Coordinates of N, CA and C in Angstrom, one line a residue:
X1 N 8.6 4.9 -23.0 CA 7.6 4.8 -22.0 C 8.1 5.4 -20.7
X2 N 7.2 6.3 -20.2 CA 8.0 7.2 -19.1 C 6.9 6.4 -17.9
X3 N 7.5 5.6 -16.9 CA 6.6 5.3 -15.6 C 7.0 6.2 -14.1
X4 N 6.0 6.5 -14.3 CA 6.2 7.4 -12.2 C 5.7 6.5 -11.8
X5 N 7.0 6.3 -10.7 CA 6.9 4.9 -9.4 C 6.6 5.9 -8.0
X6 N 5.3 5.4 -7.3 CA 4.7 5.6 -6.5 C 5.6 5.1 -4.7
X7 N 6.6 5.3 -4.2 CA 6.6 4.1 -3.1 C 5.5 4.6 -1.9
X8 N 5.0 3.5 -1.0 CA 4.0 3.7 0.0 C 4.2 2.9 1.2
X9 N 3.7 3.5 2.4 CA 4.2 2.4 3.4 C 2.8 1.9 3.8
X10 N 2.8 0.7 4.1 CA 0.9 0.4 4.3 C 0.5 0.1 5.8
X11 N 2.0 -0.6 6.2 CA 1.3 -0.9 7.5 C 3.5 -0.3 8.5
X12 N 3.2 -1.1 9.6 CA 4.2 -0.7 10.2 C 4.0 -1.7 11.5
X13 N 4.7 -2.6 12.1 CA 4.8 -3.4 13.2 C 5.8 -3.0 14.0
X14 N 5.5 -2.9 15.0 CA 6.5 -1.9 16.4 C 6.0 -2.5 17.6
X15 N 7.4 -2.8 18.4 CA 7.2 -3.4 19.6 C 6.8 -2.3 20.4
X16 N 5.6 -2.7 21.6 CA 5.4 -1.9 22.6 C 5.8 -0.9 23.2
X17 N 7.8 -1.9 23.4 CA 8.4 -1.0 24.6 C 9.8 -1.7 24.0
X18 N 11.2 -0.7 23.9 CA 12.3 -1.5 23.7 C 13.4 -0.4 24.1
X19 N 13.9 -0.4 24.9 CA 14.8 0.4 25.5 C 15.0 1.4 25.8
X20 N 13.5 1.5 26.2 CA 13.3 2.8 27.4 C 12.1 3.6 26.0
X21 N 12.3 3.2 24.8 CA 11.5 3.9 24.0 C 10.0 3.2 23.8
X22 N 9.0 4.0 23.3 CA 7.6 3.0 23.3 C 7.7 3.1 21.3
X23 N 6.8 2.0 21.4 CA 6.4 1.9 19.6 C 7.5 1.7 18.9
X24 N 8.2 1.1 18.8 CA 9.7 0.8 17.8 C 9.1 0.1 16.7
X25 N 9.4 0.6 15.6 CA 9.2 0.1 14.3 C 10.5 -0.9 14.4
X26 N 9.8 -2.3 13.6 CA 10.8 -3.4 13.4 C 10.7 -4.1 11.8
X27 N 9.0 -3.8 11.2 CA 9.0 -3.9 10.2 C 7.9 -3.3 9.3
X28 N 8.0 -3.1 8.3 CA 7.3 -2.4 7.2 C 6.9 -3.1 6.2
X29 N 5.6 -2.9 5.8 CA 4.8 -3.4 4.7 C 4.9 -2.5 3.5
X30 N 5.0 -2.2 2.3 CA 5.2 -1.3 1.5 C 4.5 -1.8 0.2
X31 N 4.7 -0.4 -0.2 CA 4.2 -0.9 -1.7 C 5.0 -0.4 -2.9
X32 N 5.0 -0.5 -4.1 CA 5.6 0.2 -5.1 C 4.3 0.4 -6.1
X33 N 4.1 1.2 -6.7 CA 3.3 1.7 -7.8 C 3.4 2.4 -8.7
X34 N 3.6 2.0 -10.2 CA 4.1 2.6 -11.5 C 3.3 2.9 -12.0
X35 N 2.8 4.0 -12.8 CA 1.7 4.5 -14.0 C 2.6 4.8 -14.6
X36 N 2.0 4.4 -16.5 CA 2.6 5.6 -17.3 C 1.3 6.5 -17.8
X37 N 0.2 6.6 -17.3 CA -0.8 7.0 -17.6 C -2.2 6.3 -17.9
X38 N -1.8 5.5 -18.4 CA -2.6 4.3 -19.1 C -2.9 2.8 -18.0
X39 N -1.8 2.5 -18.0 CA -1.4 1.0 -17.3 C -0.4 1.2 -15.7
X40 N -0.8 0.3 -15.0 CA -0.1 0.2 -14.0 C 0.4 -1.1 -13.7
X41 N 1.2 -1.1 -12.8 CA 1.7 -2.0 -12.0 C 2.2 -2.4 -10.8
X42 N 2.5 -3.0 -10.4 CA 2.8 -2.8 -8.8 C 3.2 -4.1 -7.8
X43 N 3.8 -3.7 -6.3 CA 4.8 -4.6 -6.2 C 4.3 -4.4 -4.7
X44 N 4.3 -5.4 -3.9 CA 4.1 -5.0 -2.4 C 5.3 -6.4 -1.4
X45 N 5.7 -5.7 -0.3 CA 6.6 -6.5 0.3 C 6.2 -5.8 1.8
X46 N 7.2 -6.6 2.5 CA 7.7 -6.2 3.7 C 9.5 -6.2 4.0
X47 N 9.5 -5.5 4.9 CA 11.3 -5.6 4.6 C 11.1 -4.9 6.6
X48 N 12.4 -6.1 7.2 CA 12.6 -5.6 8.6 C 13.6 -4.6 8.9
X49 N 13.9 -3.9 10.1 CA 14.5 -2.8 10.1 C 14.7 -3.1 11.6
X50 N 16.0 -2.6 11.7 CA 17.0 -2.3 13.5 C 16.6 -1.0 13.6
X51 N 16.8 -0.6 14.8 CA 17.6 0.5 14.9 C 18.9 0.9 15.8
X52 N 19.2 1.9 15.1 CA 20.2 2.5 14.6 C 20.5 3.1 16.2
X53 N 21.2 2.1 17.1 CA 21.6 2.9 18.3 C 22.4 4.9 18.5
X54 N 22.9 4.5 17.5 CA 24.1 6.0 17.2 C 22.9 7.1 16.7
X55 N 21.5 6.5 16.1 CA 21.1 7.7 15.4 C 19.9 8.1 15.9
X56 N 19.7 9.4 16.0 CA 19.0 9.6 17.4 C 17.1 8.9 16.8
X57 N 16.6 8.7 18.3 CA 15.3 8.2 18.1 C 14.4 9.3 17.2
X58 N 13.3 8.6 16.6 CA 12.3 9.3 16.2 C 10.7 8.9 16.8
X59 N 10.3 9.7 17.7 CA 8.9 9.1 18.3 C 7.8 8.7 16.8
X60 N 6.9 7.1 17.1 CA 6.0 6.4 16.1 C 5.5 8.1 16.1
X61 N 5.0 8.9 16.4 CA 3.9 9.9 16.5 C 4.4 10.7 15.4
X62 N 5.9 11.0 15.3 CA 6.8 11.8 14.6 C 7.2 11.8 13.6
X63 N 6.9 10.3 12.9 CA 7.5 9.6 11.6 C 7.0 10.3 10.5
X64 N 7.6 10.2 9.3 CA 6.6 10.9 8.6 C 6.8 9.5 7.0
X65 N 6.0 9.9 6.4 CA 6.3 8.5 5.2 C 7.5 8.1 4.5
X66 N 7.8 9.5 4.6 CA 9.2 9.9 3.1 C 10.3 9.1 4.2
X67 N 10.4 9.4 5.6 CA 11.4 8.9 6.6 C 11.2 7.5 6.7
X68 N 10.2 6.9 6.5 CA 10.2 5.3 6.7 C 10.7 4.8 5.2
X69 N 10.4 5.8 4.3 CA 10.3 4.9 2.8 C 12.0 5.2 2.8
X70 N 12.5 5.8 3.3 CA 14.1 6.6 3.0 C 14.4 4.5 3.9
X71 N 13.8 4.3 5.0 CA 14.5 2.9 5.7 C 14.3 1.8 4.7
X72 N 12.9 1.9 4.1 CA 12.7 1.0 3.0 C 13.9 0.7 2.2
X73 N 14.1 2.0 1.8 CA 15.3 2.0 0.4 C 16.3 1.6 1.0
X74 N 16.6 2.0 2.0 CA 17.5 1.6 2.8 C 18.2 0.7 2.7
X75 N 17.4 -0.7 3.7 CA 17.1 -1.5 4.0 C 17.1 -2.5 2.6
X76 N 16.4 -2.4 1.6 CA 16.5 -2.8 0.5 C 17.9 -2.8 0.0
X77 N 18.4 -1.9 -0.6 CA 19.9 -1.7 -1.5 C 19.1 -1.3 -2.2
X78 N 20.0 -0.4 -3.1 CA 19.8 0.3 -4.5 C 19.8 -0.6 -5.6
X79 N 20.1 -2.2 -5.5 CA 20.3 -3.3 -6.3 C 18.7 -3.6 -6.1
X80 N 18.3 -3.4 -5.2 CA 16.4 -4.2 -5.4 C 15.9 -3.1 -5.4
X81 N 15.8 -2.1 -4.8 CA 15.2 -1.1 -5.5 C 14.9 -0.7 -6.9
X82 N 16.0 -0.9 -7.7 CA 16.0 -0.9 -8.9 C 14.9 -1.6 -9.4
X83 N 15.5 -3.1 -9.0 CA 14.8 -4.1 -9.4 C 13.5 -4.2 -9.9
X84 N 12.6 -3.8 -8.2 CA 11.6 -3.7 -8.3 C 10.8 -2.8 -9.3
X85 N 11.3 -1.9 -9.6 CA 11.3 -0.3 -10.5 C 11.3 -1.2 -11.9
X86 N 12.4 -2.1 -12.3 CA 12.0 -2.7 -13.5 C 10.8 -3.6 -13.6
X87 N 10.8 -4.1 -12.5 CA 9.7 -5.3 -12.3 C 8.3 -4.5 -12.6
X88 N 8.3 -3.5 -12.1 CA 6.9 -2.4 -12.1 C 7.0 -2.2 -14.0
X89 N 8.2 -1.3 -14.5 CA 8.2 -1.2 -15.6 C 7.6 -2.1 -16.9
X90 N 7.9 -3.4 -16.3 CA 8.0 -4.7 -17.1 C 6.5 -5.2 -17.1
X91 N 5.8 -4.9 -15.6 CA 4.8 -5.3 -15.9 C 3.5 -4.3 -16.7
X92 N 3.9 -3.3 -16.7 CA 3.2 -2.1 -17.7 C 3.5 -2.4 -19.2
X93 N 4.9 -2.8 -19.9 CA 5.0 -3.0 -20.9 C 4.2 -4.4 -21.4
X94 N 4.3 -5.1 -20.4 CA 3.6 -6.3 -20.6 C 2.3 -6.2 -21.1
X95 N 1.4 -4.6 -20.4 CA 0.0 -5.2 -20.6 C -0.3 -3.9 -21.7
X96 N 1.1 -2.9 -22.2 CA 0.9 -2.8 -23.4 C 1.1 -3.7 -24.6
X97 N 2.2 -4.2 -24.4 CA 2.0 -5.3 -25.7 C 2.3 -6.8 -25.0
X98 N 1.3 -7.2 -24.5 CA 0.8 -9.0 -23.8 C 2.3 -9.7 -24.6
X99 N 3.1 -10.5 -24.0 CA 3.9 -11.5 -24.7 C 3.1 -12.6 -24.8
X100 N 1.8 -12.7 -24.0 CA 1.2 -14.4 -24.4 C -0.6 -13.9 -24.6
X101 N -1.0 -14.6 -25.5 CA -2.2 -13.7 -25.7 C -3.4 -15.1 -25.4
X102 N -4.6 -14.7 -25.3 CA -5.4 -16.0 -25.2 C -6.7 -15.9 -26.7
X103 N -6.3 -16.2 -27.7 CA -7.2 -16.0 -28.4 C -8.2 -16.7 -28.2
X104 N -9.6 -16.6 -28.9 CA -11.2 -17.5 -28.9 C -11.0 -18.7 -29.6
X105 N -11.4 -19.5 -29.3 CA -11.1 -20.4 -29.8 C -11.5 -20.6 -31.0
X106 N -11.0 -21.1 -32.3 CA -11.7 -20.6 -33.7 C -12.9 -21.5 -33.9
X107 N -13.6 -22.3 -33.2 CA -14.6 -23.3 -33.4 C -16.1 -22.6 -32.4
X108 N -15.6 -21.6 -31.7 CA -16.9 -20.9 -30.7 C -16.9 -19.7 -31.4
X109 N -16.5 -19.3 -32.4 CA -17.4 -18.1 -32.8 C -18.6 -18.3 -33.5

């Protein structure tokens, strides 16, 4: 089973004003989304974020998604990122082959 994982940012919370700069991202809403064509699955969080005194500012106006989702991963580790990537996988395999099934009950047909 081959899944292409989707990452998305959905929302973005930024203080007003914080050190001379306006709009500071502090945290991110995201999403993850796996297809294998068929079935999907999907994972949404939030994850908080500093910044990075040494690395230069990026104006909110300026951001682009790939650059917030790059803080995401970031921010995350390569250990939950993964994670989640199985968790996505896992629930696709699940709803090809169900581990718990609900059959009819054999007395209502």
């Amino acid at each position: 089973m081959t899944v292409t994982n989707t990452w998305a940012v959905v929302q973005m919370d930024a203080y007003p004003e914080l050190d001379g700069e306006t709009d500071v991202v502090f945290s991110i809403h995201w999403t993850l989304t796996g297809t294998d064509g068929t079935y999907t699955g999907s994972v949404y969080g939030s994850v908080g974020v500093t910044v990075d005194p040494d690395a230069p500012f990026t104006p909110y106006a300026d951001l682009t998604q790939a650059q917030v989702i790059g803080w995401v991963q970031s921010a995350l580790g390569a250990e939950q990122v993964a994670s989640y990537e199985a968790n996505v996988a896992t629930q696709i395999a699940d709803q090809i082959d169900p581990p718990v099934v609900t059959p009819p009950l054999p007395w209502s047909a």
